[in-house]
XYZ file of C-alpha atoms in Angstrom:
575
model
C 4.861 -26.296 43.654
C 6.505 -29.806 43.078
C 7.187 -29.297 39.493
C 8.610 -25.788 39.698
C 10.851 -27.599 42.388
C 12.006 -30.029 40.065
C 12.795 -27.448 37.310
C 14.798 -25.254 39.773
C 16.973 -28.110 40.927
C 17.585 -29.434 37.534
C 18.517 -25.300 36.689
C 21.222 -25.559 39.629
C 23.050 -28.466 37.837
C 23.491 -26.269 34.624
C 26.661 -24.254 34.310
C 24.415 -21.208 33.481
C 22.572 -21.095 36.421
C 24.159 -18.195 38.096
C 23.170 -16.245 35.089
C 19.970 -17.744 34.775
C 18.616 -17.688 38.284
C 18.262 -14.034 38.530
C 15.489 -14.012 35.863
C 13.941 -17.275 36.860
C 10.882 -15.840 38.756
C 10.048 -13.371 35.552
C 6.858 -14.604 34.212
C 7.599 -13.605 30.709
C 11.168 -15.207 30.712
C 9.592 -18.376 32.595
C 7.211 -18.630 29.625
C 9.960 -18.278 26.976
C 12.139 -20.810 28.511
C 9.927 -23.571 28.582
C 7.455 -22.801 25.592
C 10.228 -21.275 23.502
C 8.019 -18.369 22.445
C 8.355 -14.858 23.514
C 4.851 -12.717 23.892
C 7.078 -9.435 24.339
C 9.850 -9.503 22.102
C 10.279 -9.773 18.166
C 12.932 -11.721 16.432
C 14.547 -10.375 13.469
C 17.616 -11.031 11.252
C 19.893 -8.091 11.521
C 21.089 -6.191 8.826
C 25.025 -5.816 9.072
C 25.152 -2.325 7.053
C 26.315 1.128 8.109
C 23.189 2.480 7.597
C 21.476 0.489 10.787
C 24.104 2.096 12.956
C 23.022 5.217 14.858
C 24.054 8.625 14.321
C 27.487 9.496 15.554
C 27.395 10.018 19.263
C 23.789 9.302 19.795
C 22.725 6.305 22.326
C 21.714 2.888 21.103
C 18.563 3.585 23.299
C 18.012 7.195 22.672
C 18.043 6.425 18.481
C 15.927 3.612 18.926
C 18.387 1.123 17.961
C 17.232 -1.688 19.994
C 13.440 -1.134 19.058
C 13.412 -4.765 18.190
C 15.419 -7.462 19.852
C 17.771 -8.615 17.508
C 18.779 -12.031 18.044
C 20.250 -13.031 14.898
C 23.873 -11.364 14.019
C 26.164 -12.368 11.033
C 29.944 -11.828 11.734
C 32.129 -12.202 8.735
C 35.243 -14.343 9.400
C 37.757 -16.644 7.313
C 39.088 -20.275 7.334
C 41.881 -22.521 5.492
C 41.320 -25.228 3.410
C 44.672 -26.463 2.991
C 46.807 -23.761 2.251
C 43.968 -21.513 0.733
C 41.825 -19.275 2.641
C 37.865 -19.073 2.102
C 34.900 -16.848 3.653
C 33.112 -18.004 6.852
C 30.166 -16.405 8.322
C 29.357 -16.902 11.921
C 25.895 -16.658 12.415
C 25.127 -16.012 16.074
C 21.190 -16.584 17.284
C 19.758 -15.992 20.440
C 16.367 -17.728 20.832
C 14.045 -18.840 23.758
C 14.519 -22.022 25.963
C 16.805 -23.256 28.475
C 20.058 -21.626 28.389
C 22.512 -23.716 25.903
C 25.322 -22.912 23.782
C 25.874 -25.181 20.404
C 28.122 -24.506 17.638
C 27.206 -26.349 14.214
C 28.932 -26.459 10.759
C 30.997 -29.120 10.961
C 33.230 -27.852 13.691
C 36.023 -29.976 15.027
C 36.954 -30.356 19.012
C 38.679 -26.949 19.157
C 36.066 -25.015 17.613
C 33.398 -26.648 19.836
C 35.534 -25.778 22.715
C 35.320 -22.111 21.879
C 32.179 -21.978 23.850
C 34.230 -22.212 27.367
C 36.983 -19.637 25.857
C 34.330 -17.513 24.672
C 32.322 -17.608 27.660
C 35.200 -16.680 29.758
C 36.399 -14.043 27.878
C 33.157 -12.140 27.925
C 32.868 -12.055 31.363
C 36.403 -11.103 32.135
C 35.971 -8.116 29.810
C 32.901 -6.951 32.016
C 30.284 -7.511 29.599
C 27.189 -9.760 30.179
C 26.845 -13.100 28.821
C 23.618 -13.783 26.899
C 20.933 -16.059 29.184
C 19.202 -17.396 26.254
C 19.537 -20.690 23.890
C 22.406 -20.020 21.723
C 23.299 -21.429 18.301
C 26.309 -20.261 16.317
C 26.325 -21.583 12.616
C 29.583 -21.290 10.531
C 28.739 -21.041 6.911
C 29.221 -22.636 4.594
C 27.658 -25.495 6.871
C 29.228 -28.283 4.235
C 32.387 -27.596 4.942
C 34.693 -28.501 7.770
C 35.855 -25.970 10.314
C 39.266 -26.284 12.282
C 41.269 -24.511 14.365
C 40.823 -21.731 17.015
C 40.329 -18.654 14.329
C 36.758 -18.712 15.052
C 36.754 -17.557 18.649
C 36.715 -13.815 17.989
C 33.969 -13.998 15.446
C 31.910 -15.874 17.745
C 32.666 -13.573 20.902
C 31.922 -10.343 18.498
C 28.533 -11.984 17.294
C 27.320 -12.751 20.810
C 27.731 -9.495 22.177
C 26.169 -7.935 19.088
C 23.182 -10.396 19.516
C 23.123 -9.421 23.362
C 22.810 -5.779 22.805
C 26.577 -5.301 24.398
C 27.853 -3.773 20.942
C 26.385 -2.384 17.882
C 26.553 -5.234 15.296
C 29.597 -5.061 13.122
C 29.793 -3.691 9.623
C 29.394 -6.110 6.501
C 33.005 -4.930 5.314
C 34.647 -6.314 8.573
C 36.004 -9.637 9.175
C 37.546 -11.282 12.316
C 39.938 -13.823 13.226
C 41.719 -14.744 16.414
C 42.067 -17.252 19.236
C 41.055 -15.924 22.707
C 42.544 -16.659 25.886
C 40.440 -17.443 28.955
C 41.538 -13.612 30.088
C 40.212 -12.207 27.001
C 43.641 -11.786 25.483
C 43.950 -12.467 21.984
C 46.763 -15.375 20.617
C 47.979 -15.475 17.444
C 46.789 -18.277 15.189
C 48.544 -19.965 11.829
C 47.606 -19.378 8.234
C 46.739 -15.490 8.375
C 48.189 -14.557 5.334
C 46.086 -16.857 2.942
C 43.313 -15.566 5.119
C 43.981 -11.986 4.557
C 44.197 -12.497 0.847
C 40.941 -14.496 0.693
C 39.471 -11.451 2.688
C 40.903 -9.038 0.344
C 39.334 -10.853 -2.529
C 36.117 -11.284 -0.954
C 35.460 -7.420 -0.593
C 36.645 -7.093 3.435
C 37.774 -3.654 3.922
C 38.756 -4.054 7.763
C 40.263 -7.105 9.235
C 40.925 -7.719 12.969
C 43.367 -9.996 14.086
C 45.389 -10.769 17.150
C 48.243 -8.428 17.442
C 50.914 -10.996 16.983
C 49.518 -11.593 13.555
C 48.892 -8.183 12.362
C 52.295 -7.664 10.537
C 51.602 -10.652 8.567
C 48.068 -9.521 7.634
C 49.186 -6.358 6.188
C 51.201 -8.274 3.266
C 47.965 -8.785 1.706
C 47.664 -5.237 0.443
C 43.983 -3.653 0.355
C 43.129 -3.930 3.884
C 42.970 -2.118 7.041
C 44.265 -4.124 9.689
C 43.538 -3.969 13.106
C 45.886 -5.809 15.551
C 43.887 -6.541 18.750
C 45.540 -7.081 22.027
C 42.631 -8.219 24.149
C 38.766 -8.213 23.853
C 38.412 -5.327 26.134
C 40.361 -3.059 23.388
C 38.224 -4.622 20.946
C 35.040 -3.807 22.851
C 35.744 -0.137 23.307
C 36.661 0.363 19.512
C 33.487 -1.077 18.584
C 31.519 1.168 20.934
C 33.713 4.029 19.713
C 35.056 5.094 22.881
C 38.697 4.301 22.055
C 39.969 3.842 18.633
C 42.394 1.123 17.605
C 45.222 2.406 15.430
C 45.664 0.288 12.247
C 48.550 -1.331 11.424
C 51.256 -0.077 9.406
C 52.282 -2.256 6.711
C 54.911 -4.283 7.180
C 58.402 -3.341 5.150
C 61.322 -6.026 4.778
C 64.457 -4.675 6.777
C 67.659 -4.179 5.054
C 69.077 -7.626 3.612
C 71.862 -9.088 6.146
C 74.692 -10.358 5.176
C 73.984 -13.918 3.161
C 74.538 -17.096 4.896
C 77.077 -19.971 3.607
C 79.101 -18.868 0.471
C 81.159 -20.616 -2.050
C 84.263 -19.008 -1.435
C 84.226 -21.556 1.558
C 84.793 -24.591 -1.068
C 88.157 -25.525 -1.700
C 88.606 -27.161 -5.057
C 85.927 -29.115 -6.582
C 85.537 -27.044 -10.013
C 83.640 -29.551 -11.450
C 81.048 -29.678 -8.827
C 80.944 -25.935 -8.672
C 80.371 -25.644 -12.294
C 77.149 -28.267 -12.039
C 76.071 -26.048 -9.072
C 76.028 -22.790 -11.303
C 74.217 -24.620 -14.384
C 72.033 -26.254 -11.855
C 71.185 -22.647 -10.009
C 70.717 -21.148 -13.970
C 68.207 -23.278 -15.087
C 66.734 -24.872 -12.119
C 67.681 -27.958 -12.932
C 67.746 -30.878 -10.035
C 71.337 -32.295 -9.050
C 72.595 -35.610 -7.582
C 76.186 -35.355 -6.204
C 78.297 -38.444 -5.349
C 81.113 -38.865 -3.532
C 82.950 -40.355 -0.398
C 82.354 -38.782 3.467
C 83.872 -35.277 3.789
C 84.226 -34.609 -0.009
C 81.953 -31.614 0.614
C 78.458 -32.526 -1.044
C 76.470 -31.127 1.855
C 78.611 -28.140 1.730
C 78.100 -27.763 -1.908
C 74.306 -28.238 -1.817
C 73.809 -25.652 1.393
C 75.275 -22.866 -0.645
C 72.960 -23.327 -3.774
C 70.143 -20.820 -2.322
C 73.389 -18.138 -2.294
C 73.472 -18.333 -6.195
C 69.701 -18.732 -6.772
C 67.841 -15.521 -8.312
C 65.952 -13.634 -5.701
C 62.122 -14.331 -5.399
C 59.429 -11.964 -6.959
C 56.787 -10.714 -4.957
C 54.291 -13.218 -5.838
C 56.816 -15.991 -5.424
C 57.558 -14.686 -1.915
C 53.681 -14.563 -1.119
C 53.026 -18.173 -2.026
C 55.988 -19.459 0.025
C 55.176 -17.184 3.053
C 51.512 -18.485 3.086
C 52.721 -21.852 2.762
C 54.930 -21.348 5.741
C 52.326 -19.675 7.857
C 49.715 -22.512 7.450
C 52.478 -24.814 8.620
C 53.304 -22.371 11.701
C 56.546 -21.528 10.509
C 56.198 -18.168 9.824
C 58.168 -15.387 12.024
C 55.522 -12.898 13.402
C 58.416 -10.067 13.133
C 59.502 -11.111 9.640
C 56.433 -12.810 8.221
C 57.899 -12.398 4.525
C 60.370 -14.807 3.232
C 62.955 -13.005 1.191
C 65.055 -15.756 0.544
C 64.603 -19.162 -1.440
C 63.348 -21.551 1.213
C 65.941 -24.759 1.818
C 64.490 -27.716 3.309
C 66.560 -30.728 4.244
C 64.684 -33.688 5.819
C 66.143 -36.615 7.822
C 66.165 -39.942 6.028
C 63.943 -41.482 8.423
C 61.139 -38.766 7.301
C 57.663 -40.779 5.995
C 55.988 -39.989 3.095
C 53.257 -38.103 4.424
C 56.144 -35.944 6.097
C 57.301 -35.368 2.498
C 54.321 -35.069 0.790
C 51.842 -33.622 3.374
C 48.625 -34.766 5.130
C 47.394 -35.407 8.534
C 43.890 -34.583 9.971
C 44.112 -30.850 9.021
C 45.828 -31.628 5.615
C 49.056 -29.493 6.001
C 51.969 -28.930 3.808
C 54.715 -31.463 3.934
C 58.439 -30.880 3.082
C 58.237 -30.605 -0.431
C 55.740 -27.693 -0.219
C 57.478 -26.058 2.082
C 60.417 -25.909 -0.181
C 58.284 -24.595 -3.324
C 60.450 -22.029 -5.140
C 63.398 -23.075 -3.191
C 65.532 -25.826 -2.706
C 64.830 -29.773 -1.180
C 67.887 -31.202 -0.210
C 67.930 -35.220 0.413
C 70.950 -36.234 2.233
C 72.046 -39.930 2.236
C 69.486 -40.570 -0.445
C 69.613 -44.256 -0.776
C 68.879 -44.269 3.279
C 65.239 -42.957 2.594
C 62.551 -45.435 2.299
C 61.460 -46.428 -1.173
C 57.690 -45.336 -0.893
C 59.271 -41.849 0.273
C 61.551 -41.277 -3.059
C 58.505 -42.762 -5.088
C 56.292 -40.007 -3.782
C 58.420 -37.311 -5.153
C 58.271 -38.784 -8.926
C 54.595 -36.699 -9.646
C 55.783 -33.484 -8.132
C 59.134 -33.567 -9.954
C 57.025 -33.532 -13.339
C 53.894 -31.429 -12.134
C 55.105 -28.885 -9.666
C 52.033 -30.013 -7.319
C 51.518 -32.723 -5.051
C 48.092 -34.545 -4.784
C 47.263 -35.283 -1.136
C 44.296 -37.611 -0.386
C 43.002 -38.291 3.003
C 39.483 -39.131 4.403
C 39.107 -35.357 5.294
C 39.180 -34.759 1.364
C 41.812 -33.999 -1.487
C 44.091 -31.139 -1.941
C 46.357 -30.206 -4.507
C 49.360 -28.289 -2.970
C 52.301 -26.259 -4.967
C 55.659 -28.159 -4.948
C 57.638 -26.467 -7.515
C 61.174 -27.196 -5.841
C 64.543 -27.704 -7.000
C 66.021 -31.140 -5.952
C 69.656 -31.585 -4.598
C 70.479 -35.237 -3.554
C 73.778 -36.255 -1.949
C 74.822 -39.734 -1.630
C 77.952 -42.254 -1.156
C 79.118 -44.427 -3.829
C 78.595 -47.736 -1.616
C 77.323 -48.873 1.519
C 80.640 -48.026 3.424
C 81.008 -44.564 1.625
C 84.759 -45.051 0.223
C 84.726 -46.697 -2.761
C 86.683 -44.818 -5.292
C 88.598 -42.945 -2.493
C 92.466 -42.732 -3.058
C 93.046 -44.753 0.766
C 91.956 -47.587 -0.575
C 89.319 -48.306 2.357
C 86.461 -49.600 0.713
C 85.414 -52.953 1.693
C 82.320 -53.482 -0.759
C 81.933 -55.861 -3.193
C 80.478 -55.039 -6.758
C 77.047 -56.956 -5.908
C 77.016 -55.090 -2.801
C 77.731 -51.671 -4.714
C 75.093 -52.617 -7.020
C 72.509 -53.464 -4.330
C 73.250 -50.049 -2.691
C 72.521 -48.168 -5.962
C 69.485 -50.345 -6.580
C 67.766 -48.904 -3.724
C 67.045 -45.722 -5.931
C 64.707 -46.387 -8.926
C 65.177 -45.758 -12.393
C 62.292 -43.534 -12.928
C 63.494 -41.243 -9.909
C 67.155 -40.921 -11.286
C 65.811 -40.229 -14.670
C 64.158 -37.312 -13.414
C 67.423 -35.958 -12.158
C 69.082 -33.660 -14.825
C 72.660 -33.556 -13.544
C 74.757 -36.376 -11.938
C 77.920 -35.375 -10.675
C 80.710 -37.029 -9.147
C 82.538 -35.222 -5.827
C 85.899 -36.697 -5.698
C 88.039 -36.371 -2.250
C 89.641 -32.932 -2.051
C 93.332 -32.932 -2.445
C 95.490 -31.542 0.048
C 97.051 -28.680 -2.677
C 93.545 -27.257 -3.156
C 93.014 -27.006 0.524
C 96.250 -25.076 0.692
C 95.772 -22.981 -2.130
C 96.403 -19.227 -1.260
C 93.908 -18.167 -4.316
C 90.294 -17.145 -2.883
C 87.860 -19.241 -4.645
C 84.811 -17.350 -6.406
C 82.076 -16.146 -4.184
C 78.412 -16.846 -4.371
C 77.978 -13.383 -5.245
C 80.075 -13.457 -8.463
C 78.747 -16.635 -9.575
C 75.140 -15.203 -8.897
C 75.715 -12.528 -11.280
C 76.254 -14.876 -14.246
C 72.903 -16.816 -12.836
C 70.580 -13.621 -12.806
C 71.957 -12.858 -16.365
C 70.888 -16.311 -17.723
C 67.593 -16.214 -15.933
C 66.946 -12.835 -17.425
C 67.453 -14.400 -20.892
C 64.964 -17.326 -19.750
C 62.528 -14.809 -18.591
C 62.379 -12.972 -21.649
C 62.146 -16.315 -23.880
C 59.225 -17.658 -21.831
C 57.256 -14.356 -21.266
C 53.138 -15.136 -20.867
C 53.730 -18.704 -20.901
C 53.773 -19.323 -17.164
C 56.992 -21.267 -17.438
C 60.208 -19.459 -15.361
C 63.190 -21.343 -16.267
C 64.802 -23.986 -18.873
C 64.103 -26.996 -16.285
C 60.540 -26.559 -16.811
C 60.276 -26.384 -20.808
C 57.596 -28.192 -22.038
C 57.501 -30.447 -25.082
C 56.736 -27.949 -27.799
C 59.039 -25.528 -26.198
C 62.002 -27.973 -26.177
C 61.331 -28.464 -30.159
C 61.298 -24.475 -30.418
C 64.104 -23.237 -28.183
C 66.482 -26.452 -28.557
C 67.202 -26.804 -31.815
C 70.500 -28.758 -32.795
C 72.701 -28.403 -35.959
C 73.937 -31.370 -37.970
C 77.109 -31.979 -35.531
C 74.950 -31.312 -32.204
C 72.475 -33.996 -33.935
C 74.958 -36.543 -34.540
C 76.581 -35.954 -30.942
C 72.947 -36.372 -29.506
C 72.174 -39.691 -31.546
C 75.419 -41.316 -30.473
C 75.043 -40.707 -26.962
C 71.297 -41.729 -27.015
C 72.294 -45.097 -28.530
C 75.553 -45.644 -26.593
C 74.211 -44.600 -23.367
C 70.534 -46.170 -23.477
C 69.025 -43.175 -22.721
C 65.134 -42.683 -22.681
C 62.857 -40.018 -24.300
C 62.695 -38.077 -20.864
C 66.568 -38.585 -20.603
C 67.004 -36.978 -23.865
C 64.904 -34.097 -23.159
C 66.662 -33.006 -19.733
C 70.002 -33.237 -21.686
C 68.624 -30.591 -24.151
C 67.275 -28.615 -21.382
C 70.605 -28.561 -19.760
C 72.296 -27.912 -22.852
C 69.988 -25.037 -23.418
C 71.174 -23.763 -19.905
C 74.551 -24.030 -20.643
C 74.283 -21.931 -23.982
C 72.391 -19.358 -21.962
C 75.442 -19.078 -19.628
C 77.669 -18.616 -22.682
C 75.532 -15.888 -24.155
C 75.122 -18.317 -27.069
C 71.617 -17.711 -28.870
C 71.992 -21.443 -30.168
C 73.211 -24.624 -28.932
C 76.640 -25.444 -29.954
C 78.333 -29.126 -30.096
C 80.370 -28.187 -26.811
C 77.162 -27.087 -24.891
C 75.605 -30.375 -25.678
C 78.607 -32.244 -24.969
C 79.126 -30.374 -21.253
C 75.346 -31.546 -21.014
C 75.806 -35.229 -21.819
C 78.926 -35.209 -19.716
C 76.691 -34.520 -16.369
C 74.309 -37.184 -17.517
C 76.750 -39.978 -17.125
C 75.346 -42.885 -15.232
C 78.426 -44.575 -15.075
C 79.614 -42.815 -11.718
C 77.044 -44.771 -10.104
C 78.869 -47.890 -10.707
C 81.768 -46.773 -8.985
């Protein structure tokens, strides 16, 4: 008796005592709890196939569905590795022994805390929490699991293993976070997980109602938006079916944002902006404060070509992982424009952190990355962009692993010509010496400047330009020419994976950027006089090819090359 009294006192300390005490004096349960064996219950692994379910309208008990005690139930789910989704299986195992709840498979703290969220949700939906030793394995066990997306599959698995629900079909997957009341909360990264589910053969995807529109973007799936676990339980029992979510369709485009017609004067800078948009070239704007550098940069997206469906899905997936997706408008239809502050760290720009999240350059993928006050950025931040500018990807290495994130962005930089900002201004307010100017410019490394195609001086706006009555050309008019030039490039690079002139490889430059005798002589003169590098030479040819495309010319003429060389003049950095 003393032995059993001690055991009883020990169980009172456990959180599961209230559920356990009702069966404590059951001899069979007592033996199973302390010996780990059940003489009256057989353990089996459940086959999650539709053939195992009872006939429509039939009772589980009447059909002999629980003839065996199915203690292991596998529920399909999804996880995130960087910005890519992958398949996960939540294996829920009920075994004899003292009541306990363990989650294995390299879970992080948020996943381990799912035990309490699931326990509360089960009780609040009126179901019975299994009184047993519970082990949940998240497979593949060698992949770290993070976040709260596994709450819902664990919930479904426990109720199925505890005979409260028929086990889910093999072609169904579940993701979502549970509140203590049983309501489902939205999670991040639903779009890449939905794409992974579709590729893995999943047919039905259960997500929080907040994420249903985003999940439908993947296509090929029947998506159910679940408001709470009570509705899900009734649906899985066949009592009250949930309605599938309708495929999300973009609404009619609203009026565009900033327009080029707002820019007064600055014809040379406007021309450079058009060339940059037509060929996907990087751009550096240099001028005094108030000249309109930021104004020009913010209007670049308004003249860029529209994104394709594939580009929009890729960008929307990145934004979803970063938690920036709008549940009401989950698909980005306009190219992203990112403008990080000059105090941003290298990790904020390239990505990283404990969960290896995308940084600013990945958020600007297929769009524009604008760095205002370029020399004010830390040197390591600027140098971190050199690889992405060449390869279109960024490699993030942390203790948690290594990821390759997409980073095919268009770089636009703005800077003052000197520390005080007024060098070359008509007012003559500059107080910087030549040495101070050189020191200021030296903050930007040569290799980074070499990767910027167009170097453009933005002079102070004249009063006459501000008072001019003629309305400047609108973004819509410029975009028509840009679209025409991009259409030529799309046909030129069909089947190569290259989308614009700025991304041409060396063999492509040799094939599509041939110069005649006069052009070759001009290129040779500029190469020797300006001290160009091989990279600069190739970038000038890419820009010249874009200018020829805007002009509707099949070949690069000397005037096209001369304009490209003019926009490569590094003397403007010297004041």
